[in-house]
PDB file of C-alpha atoms in Angstrom:
ATOM      1  CA  UNK M   1     102.951  87.259 112.972  1.00 75.00           C
ATOM      2  CA  UNK M   2     102.404  85.145 109.920  1.00 92.00           C
ATOM      3  CA  UNK M   3      99.521  85.598 107.513  1.00 96.00           C
ATOM      4  CA  UNK M   4      96.479  83.397 108.104  1.00 97.00           C
ATOM      5  CA  UNK M   5      93.974  82.739 105.362  1.00 98.00           C
ATOM      6  CA  UNK M   6      91.080  80.377 104.785  1.00 98.00           C
ATOM      7  CA  UNK M   7      89.826  79.142 101.432  1.00 98.00           C
ATOM      8  CA  UNK M   8      86.299  77.741 101.515  1.00 98.00           C
ATOM      9  CA  UNK M   9      85.486  74.733  99.359  1.00 98.00           C
ATOM     10  CA  UNK M  10      81.869  74.168  98.369  1.00 97.00           C
ATOM     11  CA  UNK M  11      80.702  71.069  96.511  1.00 96.00           C
ATOM     12  CA  UNK M  12      81.490  72.064  92.935  1.00 97.00           C
ATOM     13  CA  UNK M  13      84.175  74.657  93.682  1.00 97.00           C
ATOM     14  CA  UNK M  14      86.995  74.209  91.181  1.00 97.00           C
ATOM     15  CA  UNK M  15      89.290  77.200  91.723  1.00 97.00           C
ATOM     16  CA  UNK M  16      89.879  76.568  95.415  1.00 97.00           C
ATOM     17  CA  UNK M  17      93.315  75.054  94.909  1.00 97.00           C
ATOM     18  CA  UNK M  18      94.406  77.877  92.583  1.00 97.00           C
ATOM     19  CA  UNK M  19      93.262  80.375  95.198  1.00 98.00           C
ATOM     20  CA  UNK M  20      95.094  78.578  98.008  1.00 98.00           C
ATOM     21  CA  UNK M  21      98.293  78.373  95.938  1.00 98.00           C
ATOM     22  CA  UNK M  22      98.106  82.062  95.028  1.00 98.00           C
ATOM     23  CA  UNK M  23      97.609  83.159  98.635  1.00 98.00           C
ATOM     24  CA  UNK M  24     100.333  80.859  99.968  1.00 97.00           C
ATOM     25  CA  UNK M  25     102.871  81.920  97.351  1.00 97.00           C
ATOM     26  CA  UNK M  26     102.226  85.661  97.723  1.00 97.00           C
ATOM     27  CA  UNK M  27     101.225  86.075 101.363  1.00 96.00           C
ATOM     28  CA  UNK M  28     103.045  83.120 102.892  1.00 95.00           C
ATOM     29  CA  UNK M  29     101.897  81.929 106.280  1.00 94.00           C
ATOM     30  CA  UNK M  30      99.117  79.394 106.594  1.00 96.00           C
ATOM     31  CA  UNK M  31      96.217  78.750 104.244  1.00 98.00           C
ATOM     32  CA  UNK M  32      93.476  76.724 105.898  1.00 97.00           C
ATOM     33  CA  UNK M  33      91.263  74.714 103.583  1.00 97.00           C
ATOM     34  CA  UNK M  34      87.728  74.833 104.994  1.00 97.00           C
ATOM     35  CA  UNK M  35      84.789  72.645 103.943  1.00 96.00           C
ATOM     36  CA  UNK M  36      81.422  74.367 103.438  1.00 95.00           C
ATOM     37  CA  UNK M  37      79.782  72.165 106.068  1.00 93.00           C
ATOM     38  CA  UNK M  38      82.061  73.469 108.823  1.00 94.00           C
ATOM     39  CA  UNK M  39      80.178  75.800 111.125  1.00 92.00           C
ATOM     40  CA  UNK M  40      83.306  77.474 112.467  1.00 95.00           C
ATOM     41  CA  UNK M  41      86.384  79.135 111.003  1.00 97.00           C
ATOM     42  CA  UNK M  42      89.889  79.211 112.497  1.00 96.00           C
ATOM     43  CA  UNK M  43      90.684  82.121 114.825  1.00 95.00           C
ATOM     44  CA  UNK M  44      92.996  84.932 113.775  1.00 95.00           C
ATOM     45  CA  UNK M  45      92.211  84.939 110.063  1.00 97.00           C
ATOM     46  CA  UNK M  46      93.471  87.817 107.926  1.00 97.00           C
ATOM     47  CA  UNK M  47      91.683  86.757 104.742  1.00 98.00           C
ATOM     48  CA  UNK M  48      88.789  84.491 103.808  1.00 98.00           C
ATOM     49  CA  UNK M  49      88.506  83.556 100.132  1.00 98.00           C
ATOM     50  CA  UNK M  50      85.446  82.156  98.379  1.00 98.00           C
ATOM     51  CA  UNK M  51      86.711  80.580  95.174  1.00 98.00           C
ATOM     52  CA  UNK M  52      85.324  80.176  91.696  1.00 97.00           C
ATOM     53  CA  UNK M  53      83.526  77.130  90.428  1.00 97.00           C
ATOM     54  CA  UNK M  54      80.009  75.822  90.075  1.00 96.00           C
ATOM     55  CA  UNK M  55      78.897  75.234  93.637  1.00 95.00           C
ATOM     56  CA  UNK M  56      75.940  72.859  93.830  1.00 94.00           C
ATOM     57  CA  UNK M  57      75.945  72.724  90.042  1.00 93.00           C
ATOM     58  CA  UNK M  58      74.535  76.265  89.962  1.00 93.00           C
ATOM     59  CA  UNK M  59      71.200  74.752  91.056  1.00 93.00           C
ATOM     60  CA  UNK M  60      68.384  77.266  91.591  1.00 94.00           C
ATOM     61  CA  UNK M  61      70.664  80.284  90.961  1.00 95.00           C
ATOM     62  CA  UNK M  62      74.454  80.533  90.833  1.00 96.00           C
ATOM     63  CA  UNK M  63      75.698  80.698  94.396  1.00 96.00           C
ATOM     64  CA  UNK M  64      72.223  80.375  95.937  1.00 96.00           C
ATOM     65  CA  UNK M  65      72.717  77.050  97.675  1.00 96.00           C
ATOM     66  CA  UNK M  66      76.291  77.772  98.785  1.00 97.00           C
ATOM     67  CA  UNK M  67      75.158  81.067 100.324  1.00 97.00           C
ATOM     68  CA  UNK M  68      72.946  79.081 102.730  1.00 95.00           C
ATOM     69  CA  UNK M  69      75.610  76.530 103.718  1.00 95.00           C
ATOM     70  CA  UNK M  70      76.714  76.291 107.374  1.00 95.00           C
ATOM     71  CA  UNK M  71      80.073  78.029 106.923  1.00 97.00           C
ATOM     72  CA  UNK M  72      78.508  81.211 105.543  1.00 97.00           C
ATOM     73  CA  UNK M  73      77.166  82.322 108.934  1.00 97.00           C
ATOM     74  CA  UNK M  74      80.734  82.155 110.215  1.00 98.00           C
ATOM     75  CA  UNK M  75      81.990  84.078 107.160  1.00 98.00           C
ATOM     76  CA  UNK M  76      79.369  86.785 107.756  1.00 98.00           C
ATOM     77  CA  UNK M  77      80.374  87.050 111.413  1.00 98.00           C
ATOM     78  CA  UNK M  78      84.060  87.456 110.506  1.00 98.00           C
ATOM     79  CA  UNK M  79      83.196  89.986 107.800  1.00 98.00           C
ATOM     80  CA  UNK M  80      81.248  92.034 110.352  1.00 98.00           C
ATOM     81  CA  UNK M  81      84.367  92.082 112.528  1.00 97.00           C
ATOM     82  CA  UNK M  82      86.449  93.468 109.670  1.00 97.00           C
ATOM     83  CA  UNK M  83      88.208  90.367 108.344  1.00 97.00           C
ATOM     84  CA  UNK M  84      88.963  90.697 104.624  1.00 98.00           C
ATOM     85  CA  UNK M  85      86.626  88.518 102.547  1.00 98.00           C
ATOM     86  CA  UNK M  86      87.333  87.971  98.845  1.00 98.00           C
ATOM     87  CA  UNK M  87      84.811  86.285  96.566  1.00 98.00           C
ATOM     88  CA  UNK M  88      85.938  85.516  93.028  1.00 98.00           C
ATOM     89  CA  UNK M  89      83.547  84.484  90.261  1.00 98.00           C
ATOM     90  CA  UNK M  90      81.240  81.923  91.900  1.00 98.00           C
ATOM     91  CA  UNK M  91      82.493  83.375  95.198  1.00 98.00           C
ATOM     92  CA  UNK M  92      81.116  86.784  94.123  1.00 98.00           C
ATOM     93  CA  UNK M  93      77.794  85.149  93.283  1.00 98.00           C
ATOM     94  CA  UNK M  94      77.772  83.515  96.728  1.00 98.00           C
ATOM     95  CA  UNK M  95      78.477  86.859  98.461  1.00 98.00           C
ATOM     96  CA  UNK M  96      75.560  88.581  96.689  1.00 98.00           C
ATOM     97  CA  UNK M  97      73.230  85.661  97.398  1.00 97.00           C
ATOM     98  CA  UNK M  98      74.318  85.771 101.046  1.00 97.00           C
ATOM     99  CA  UNK M  99      73.498  89.476 101.214  1.00 97.00           C
ATOM    100  CA  UNK M 100      77.082  90.454 102.052  1.00 98.00           C
ATOM    101  CA  UNK M 101      77.251  92.467  98.822  1.00 98.00           C
ATOM    102  CA  UNK M 102      74.441  94.247  96.951  1.00 98.00           C
ATOM    103  CA  UNK M 103      73.102  93.283  93.544  1.00 98.00           C
ATOM    104  CA  UNK M 104      73.041  90.006  91.665  1.00 97.00           C
ATOM    105  CA  UNK M 105      74.891  88.284  88.834  1.00 97.00           C
ATOM    106  CA  UNK M 106      72.626  87.473  85.904  1.00 94.00           C
ATOM    107  CA  UNK M 107      73.227  85.354  82.814  1.00 93.00           C
ATOM    108  CA  UNK M 108      75.707  87.111  80.494  1.00 95.00           C
ATOM    109  CA  UNK M 109      74.011  89.583  78.188  1.00 90.00           C
ATOM    110  CA  UNK M 110      75.563  87.942  75.123  1.00 87.00           C
ATOM    111  CA  UNK M 111      74.169  84.558  76.228  1.00 84.00           C
ATOM    112  CA  UNK M 112      77.597  82.996  75.945  1.00 91.00           C
ATOM    113  CA  UNK M 113      80.101  81.664  78.435  1.00 95.00           C
ATOM    114  CA  UNK M 114      83.008  84.131  78.324  1.00 97.00           C
ATOM    115  CA  UNK M 115      86.497  82.728  78.949  1.00 97.00           C
ATOM    116  CA  UNK M 116      89.371  85.059  78.098  1.00 97.00           C
ATOM    117  CA  UNK M 117      91.691  87.734  79.417  1.00 97.00           C
ATOM    118  CA  UNK M 118      89.907  91.072  79.788  1.00 98.00           C
ATOM    119  CA  UNK M 119      91.049  94.620  80.446  1.00 98.00           C
ATOM    120  CA  UNK M 120      89.865  96.169  83.702  1.00 98.00           C
ATOM    121  CA  UNK M 121      90.252  99.590  85.229  1.00 98.00           C
ATOM    122  CA  UNK M 122      90.780 100.002  88.934  1.00 98.00           C
ATOM    123  CA  UNK M 123      87.811 101.949  90.325  1.00 98.00           C
ATOM    124  CA  UNK M 124      89.130 102.737  93.767  1.00 98.00           C
ATOM    125  CA  UNK M 125      92.283 102.281  95.798  1.00 97.00           C
ATOM    126  CA  UNK M 126      90.469 102.795  99.074  1.00 94.00           C
ATOM    127  CA  UNK M 127      90.203  99.169 100.138  1.00 97.00           C
ATOM    128  CA  UNK M 128      92.517  96.541 101.552  1.00 97.00           C
ATOM    129  CA  UNK M 129      92.341  94.733  98.192  1.00 98.00           C
ATOM    130  CA  UNK M 130      93.137  97.604  95.855  1.00 98.00           C
ATOM    131  CA  UNK M 131      95.574  99.769  97.836  1.00 97.00           C
ATOM    132  CA  UNK M 132      98.521  98.645  95.730  1.00 97.00           C
ATOM    133  CA  UNK M 133      96.987  99.702  92.429  1.00 98.00           C
ATOM    134  CA  UNK M 134      96.634 103.222  91.076  1.00 98.00           C
ATOM    135  CA  UNK M 135      93.168 104.657  90.505  1.00 97.00           C
ATOM    136  CA  UNK M 136      92.109 104.177  86.860  1.00 98.00           C
ATOM    137  CA  UNK M 137      95.048 101.830  86.318  1.00 98.00           C
ATOM    138  CA  UNK M 138      94.395  99.454  83.460  1.00 98.00           C
ATOM    139  CA  UNK M 139      95.076  95.818  84.284  1.00 98.00           C
ATOM    140  CA  UNK M 140      94.532  92.486  82.564  1.00 98.00           C
ATOM    141  CA  UNK M 141      92.839  89.621  84.402  1.00 98.00           C
ATOM    142  CA  UNK M 142      91.061  86.541  83.009  1.00 98.00           C
ATOM    143  CA  UNK M 143      87.339  85.869  83.318  1.00 98.00           C
ATOM    144  CA  UNK M 144      85.533  82.551  82.906  1.00 97.00           C
ATOM    145  CA  UNK M 145      81.814  82.749  83.592  1.00 97.00           C
ATOM    146  CA  UNK M 146      78.294  82.388  82.291  1.00 95.00           C
ATOM    147  CA  UNK M 147      76.557  84.412  84.997  1.00 96.00           C
ATOM    148  CA  UNK M 148      78.654  87.540  85.390  1.00 97.00           C
ATOM    149  CA  UNK M 149      76.214  90.220  84.286  1.00 96.00           C
ATOM    150  CA  UNK M 150      76.128  92.501  87.315  1.00 98.00           C
ATOM    151  CA  UNK M 151      72.669  93.832  88.080  1.00 97.00           C
ATOM    152  CA  UNK M 152      71.397  96.211  90.747  1.00 96.00           C
ATOM    153  CA  UNK M 153      68.670  98.848  90.713  1.00 95.00           C
ATOM    154  CA  UNK M 154      69.611 102.400  89.771  1.00 96.00           C
ATOM    155  CA  UNK M 155      69.570 103.658  93.362  1.00 97.00           C
ATOM    156  CA  UNK M 156      71.992 100.923  94.425  1.00 98.00           C
ATOM    157  CA  UNK M 157      74.307 101.600  91.482  1.00 98.00           C
ATOM    158  CA  UNK M 158      74.292 105.324  92.281  1.00 98.00           C
ATOM    159  CA  UNK M 159      75.075 104.555  95.905  1.00 98.00           C
ATOM    160  CA  UNK M 160      77.959 102.231  94.988  1.00 98.00           C
ATOM    161  CA  UNK M 161      79.500 104.974  92.877  1.00 98.00           C
ATOM    162  CA  UNK M 162      78.850 107.743  95.394  1.00 98.00           C
ATOM    163  CA  UNK M 163      80.466 105.692  98.159  1.00 98.00           C
ATOM    164  CA  UNK M 164      83.481 104.749  96.006  1.00 98.00           C
ATOM    165  CA  UNK M 165      82.649 101.044  96.201  1.00 98.00           C
ATOM    166  CA  UNK M 166      83.223 100.002  92.592  1.00 98.00           C
ATOM    167  CA  UNK M 167      86.556  98.192  92.871  1.00 98.00           C
ATOM    168  CA  UNK M 168      86.941  97.237  89.213  1.00 98.00           C
ATOM    169  CA  UNK M 169      85.224  98.004  85.916  1.00 98.00           C
ATOM    170  CA  UNK M 170      85.523  96.238  82.582  1.00 98.00           C
ATOM    171  CA  UNK M 171      87.406  98.416  80.119  1.00 98.00           C
ATOM    172  CA  UNK M 172      85.694  96.579  77.253  1.00 96.00           C
ATOM    173  CA  UNK M 173      82.306  94.931  76.709  1.00 95.00           C
ATOM    174  CA  UNK M 174      82.331  91.534  78.445  1.00 97.00           C
ATOM    175  CA  UNK M 175      78.997  90.400  79.824  1.00 96.00           C
ATOM    176  CA  UNK M 176      76.505  93.257  79.844  1.00 95.00           C
ATOM    177  CA  UNK M 177      77.192  94.308  83.436  1.00 97.00           C
ATOM    178  CA  UNK M 178      75.508  97.470  84.646  1.00 97.00           C
ATOM    179  CA  UNK M 179      77.929 100.397  84.334  1.00 98.00           C
ATOM    180  CA  UNK M 180      80.671  97.889  83.343  1.00 98.00           C
ATOM    181  CA  UNK M 181      81.000  96.820  86.969  1.00 98.00           C
ATOM    182  CA  UNK M 182      83.374  93.892  87.486  1.00 98.00           C
ATOM    183  CA  UNK M 183      83.829  94.065  91.252  1.00 98.00           C
ATOM    184  CA  UNK M 184      82.152  95.751  94.218  1.00 98.00           C
ATOM    185  CA  UNK M 185      82.944  96.403  97.862  1.00 98.00           C
ATOM    186  CA  UNK M 186      80.772  96.388 100.980  1.00 98.00           C
ATOM    187  CA  UNK M 187      80.374  99.738 102.842  1.00 97.00           C
ATOM    188  CA  UNK M 188      83.348  99.032 105.133  1.00 97.00           C
ATOM    189  CA  UNK M 189      85.548  98.024 102.189  1.00 97.00           C
ATOM    190  CA  UNK M 190      86.604  94.692 103.687  1.00 98.00           C
ATOM    191  CA  UNK M 191      84.393  92.486 101.495  1.00 98.00           C
ATOM    192  CA  UNK M 192      85.154  92.354  97.766  1.00 98.00           C
ATOM    193  CA  UNK M 193      83.334  90.374  95.118  1.00 98.00           C
ATOM    194  CA  UNK M 194      84.650  90.270  91.558  1.00 98.00           C
ATOM    195  CA  UNK M 195      84.040  88.126  88.497  1.00 98.00           C
ATOM    196  CA  UNK M 196      87.624  88.237  87.096  1.00 98.00           C
ATOM    197  CA  UNK M 197      90.156  85.785  88.548  1.00 98.00           C
ATOM    198  CA  UNK M 198      93.180  87.581  90.099  1.00 98.00           C
ATOM    199  CA  UNK M 199      94.522  84.238  91.341  1.00 98.00           C
ATOM    200  CA  UNK M 200      95.044  83.169  87.722  1.00 97.00           C
ATOM    201  CA  UNK M 201      97.313  86.124  86.934  1.00 97.00           C
ATOM    202  CA  UNK M 202     100.068  86.138  89.533  1.00 97.00           C
ATOM    203  CA  UNK M 203     103.260  85.364  87.595  1.00 95.00           C
ATOM    204  CA  UNK M 204     104.641  85.903  84.082  1.00 94.00           C
ATOM    205  CA  UNK M 205     103.978  82.255  83.176  1.00 94.00           C
ATOM    206  CA  UNK M 206     100.251  83.061  83.554  1.00 93.00           C
ATOM    207  CA  UNK M 207     100.585  85.761  80.935  1.00 93.00           C
ATOM    208  CA  UNK M 208     100.906  88.536  83.470  1.00 95.00           C
ATOM    209  CA  UNK M 209     100.939  89.295  87.159  1.00 97.00           C
ATOM    210  CA  UNK M 210      98.336  92.054  87.519  1.00 98.00           C
ATOM    211  CA  UNK M 211      96.343  89.897  89.946  1.00 98.00           C
ATOM    212  CA  UNK M 212      99.307  89.585  92.258  1.00 98.00           C
ATOM    213  CA  UNK M 213      98.929  93.186  93.436  1.00 98.00           C
ATOM    214  CA  UNK M 214      95.526  92.395  94.954  1.00 98.00           C
ATOM    215  CA  UNK M 215      96.989  89.796  97.301  1.00 98.00           C
ATOM    216  CA  UNK M 216     100.019  91.987  98.041  1.00 97.00           C
ATOM    217  CA  UNK M 217      97.610  94.787  98.945  1.00 98.00           C
ATOM    218  CA  UNK M 218      95.845  92.583 101.501  1.00 98.00           C
ATOM    219  CA  UNK M 219      99.199  91.527 102.922  1.00 96.00           C
ATOM    220  CA  UNK M 220     100.268  95.153 103.203  1.00 96.00           C
ATOM    221  CA  UNK M 221      96.951  96.200 104.771  1.00 96.00           C
ATOM    222  CA  UNK M 222      97.197  93.461 107.375  1.00 92.00           C
ATOM    223  CA  UNK M 223     100.724  94.571 108.184  1.00 88.00           C
ATOM    224  CA  UNK M 224     102.536  91.250 108.135  1.00 79.00           C
ATOM    225  CA  UNK M 225     105.401  90.284 105.906  1.00 72.00           C
ATOM    226  CA  UNK M 226     105.299  87.188 103.731  1.00 68.00           C
TER     227      UNK M 226
ATOM    228  CA  UNK B   1      48.918  70.556 100.321  1.00 95.00           C
ATOM    229  CA  UNK B   2      50.543  71.242  97.012  1.00 97.00           C
ATOM    230  CA  UNK B   3      51.970  74.684  96.432  1.00 97.00           C
ATOM    231  CA  UNK B   4      53.422  76.043  93.248  1.00 98.00           C
ATOM    232  CA  UNK B   5      55.884  78.925  93.393  1.00 98.00           C
ATOM    233  CA  UNK B   6      56.230  80.790  90.121  1.00 98.00           C
ATOM    234  CA  UNK B   7      59.491  82.724  89.900  1.00 97.00           C
ATOM    235  CA  UNK B   8      60.059  85.283  87.152  1.00 96.00           C
ATOM    236  CA  UNK B   9      62.601  87.968  86.401  1.00 94.00           C
ATOM    237  CA  UNK B  10      61.458  91.464  87.323  1.00 94.00           C
ATOM    238  CA  UNK B  11      60.262  93.713  84.557  1.00 90.00           C
ATOM    239  CA  UNK B  12      63.209  95.494  83.014  1.00 86.00           C
ATOM    240  CA  UNK B  13      65.750  92.824  83.969  1.00 90.00           C
ATOM    241  CA  UNK B  14      67.355  91.534  80.796  1.00 86.00           C
ATOM    242  CA  UNK B  15      66.434  87.897  80.131  1.00 90.00           C
ATOM    243  CA  UNK B  16      69.017  86.392  77.741  1.00 86.00           C
ATOM    244  CA  UNK B  17      67.391  82.961  78.086  1.00 87.00           C
ATOM    245  CA  UNK B  18      64.018  84.326  77.009  1.00 92.00           C
ATOM    246  CA  UNK B  19      65.690  86.133  74.144  1.00 91.00           C
ATOM    247  CA  UNK B  20      67.367  82.915  72.967  1.00 90.00           C
ATOM    248  CA  UNK B  21      64.024  81.051  73.116  1.00 94.00           C
ATOM    249  CA  UNK B  22      62.408  83.895  71.181  1.00 95.00           C
ATOM    250  CA  UNK B  23      65.096  83.629  68.532  1.00 93.00           C
ATOM    251  CA  UNK B  24      64.740  79.833  68.309  1.00 95.00           C
ATOM    252  CA  UNK B  25      60.943  80.030  67.951  1.00 97.00           C
ATOM    253  CA  UNK B  26      61.320  82.466  65.085  1.00 96.00           C
ATOM    254  CA  UNK B  27      63.903  80.125  63.585  1.00 96.00           C
ATOM    255  CA  UNK B  28      61.240  77.397  63.597  1.00 97.00           C
ATOM    256  CA  UNK B  29      59.044  79.667  61.534  1.00 97.00           C
ATOM    257  CA  UNK B  30      56.575  80.822  64.202  1.00 97.00           C
ATOM    258  CA  UNK B  31      55.355  84.359  63.598  1.00 95.00           C
ATOM    259  CA  UNK B  32      53.820  87.020  65.808  1.00 96.00           C
ATOM    260  CA  UNK B  33      56.021  86.517  68.847  1.00 95.00           C
ATOM    261  CA  UNK B  34      56.257  89.783  70.761  1.00 92.00           C
ATOM    262  CA  UNK B  35      58.372  88.874  73.760  1.00 92.00           C
ATOM    263  CA  UNK B  36      59.494  85.747  75.620  1.00 95.00           C
ATOM    264  CA  UNK B  37      60.366  85.660  79.298  1.00 94.00           C
ATOM    265  CA  UNK B  38      61.639  82.477  80.940  1.00 94.00           C
ATOM    266  CA  UNK B  39      60.954  81.728  84.584  1.00 95.00           C
ATOM    267  CA  UNK B  40      61.003  78.867  87.033  1.00 96.00           C
ATOM    268  CA  UNK B  41      58.295  76.725  88.575  1.00 97.00           C
ATOM    269  CA  UNK B  42      58.919  75.119  91.952  1.00 98.00           C
ATOM    270  CA  UNK B  43      56.360  72.628  93.272  1.00 97.00           C
ATOM    271  CA  UNK B  44      56.253  72.007  97.008  1.00 98.00           C
ATOM    272  CA  UNK B  45      54.402  69.262  98.813  1.00 97.00           C
ATOM    273  CA  UNK B  46      53.768  70.717 102.261  1.00 97.00           C
ATOM    274  CA  UNK B  47      52.045  69.643 105.464  1.00 97.00           C
ATOM    275  CA  UNK B  48      48.612  71.263 105.714  1.00 95.00           C
ATOM    276  CA  UNK B  49      49.555  73.215 108.828  1.00 96.00           C
ATOM    277  CA  UNK B  50      52.464  75.105 107.237  1.00 97.00           C
ATOM    278  CA  UNK B  51      51.411  78.745 107.591  1.00 97.00           C
ATOM    279  CA  UNK B  52      51.257  81.140 104.646  1.00 96.00           C
ATOM    280  CA  UNK B  53      53.869  83.315 106.303  1.00 97.00           C
ATOM    281  CA  UNK B  54      56.340  80.421 106.276  1.00 98.00           C
ATOM    282  CA  UNK B  55      55.758  79.805 102.560  1.00 98.00           C
ATOM    283  CA  UNK B  56      56.363  83.476 101.880  1.00 97.00           C
ATOM    284  CA  UNK B  57      59.511  83.261 103.997  1.00 97.00           C
ATOM    285  CA  UNK B  58      60.755  80.303 101.915  1.00 97.00           C
ATOM    286  CA  UNK B  59      60.328  82.385  98.782  1.00 98.00           C
ATOM    287  CA  UNK B  60      62.152  85.418 100.132  1.00 96.00           C
ATOM    288  CA  UNK B  61      64.989  83.492 101.784  1.00 94.00           C
ATOM    289  CA  UNK B  62      65.755  80.962  99.072  1.00 96.00           C
ATOM    290  CA  UNK B  63      63.344  80.205  96.243  1.00 97.00           C
ATOM    291  CA  UNK B  64      63.499  83.676  94.687  1.00 97.00           C
ATOM    292  CA  UNK B  65      66.137  86.384  94.801  1.00 96.00           C
ATOM    293  CA  UNK B  66      64.196  89.599  95.513  1.00 94.00           C
ATOM    294  CA  UNK B  67      66.983  91.653  93.943  1.00 95.00           C
ATOM    295  CA  UNK B  68      66.065  90.464  90.464  1.00 95.00           C
ATOM    296  CA  UNK B  69      63.058  88.167  90.714  1.00 96.00           C
ATOM    297  CA  UNK B  70      59.358  88.279  91.542  1.00 97.00           C
ATOM    298  CA  UNK B  71      57.459  85.293  92.885  1.00 98.00           C
ATOM    299  CA  UNK B  72      53.843  84.213  93.013  1.00 98.00           C
ATOM    300  CA  UNK B  73      52.501  81.541  95.341  1.00 98.00           C
ATOM    301  CA  UNK B  74      49.720  79.327  94.028  1.00 97.00           C
ATOM    302  CA  UNK B  75      47.958  76.728  96.173  1.00 94.00           C
ATOM    303  CA  UNK B  76      46.730  73.855  94.060  1.00 93.00           C
ATOM    304  CA  UNK B  77      45.056  71.741  96.754  1.00 77.00           C
TER     305      UNK B  77
END
């Protein structure tokens, strides 16, 4: 069985093509491009990706409008059935606004747009996205965001840590995120939101391939070969 | 009826925008500024029979993000 993925495009998404190319080149199979207004998703999906960008011009709050678009009900339904859902950057903001992940992404603490490669540490290997990394492994992945300052109340942060749901942490100051959190998982571990862009770090020409392991991990977890 | 929804960051949530405004005001020479918090004002023109519960629902489901924001509903006639 070949790998089946969907990449959602919202009005204002701008990393959707990069995401589709990364998935196709690493996981093979079919990558469906899905418009936000579609109320249904293809059957048999192994991965749904919400890409980076500035959906709806970041009106109201980053990700707020996209989180209420027709396709998101279908994404939530698939997530509840265990399909892997990856939200990167604006996709992470959409997942928190949709209530599929806890917390919120605030304006960067330093008030500046941050666009550079950053060092991360892998927080857990117990998810379909991080199984190919080693715990505490240091990796380099680029960020490019203005609203990446992860916020949640203390009880939620404690719970995320107690349940091993912090997928990635910044290994250096980046945006003021609570407890240096760069990516979080839902309780079942099949929904990941992260501000750094793994799809931009998948081959040496990108300056490294640390992001490649994330997609290989999903492929391995699903049990199909590229 | 006209309804104003005032949205503000919860106490304790860092407000970089407010901090930047604070800094700019001081740069203009204004003194005595303790703290600046920036929020959002959303004005709605609603049919008179829209119930209060629905307005509250609008705030919780879209206009404010309860994770980080508070909201206040003001009816202005």
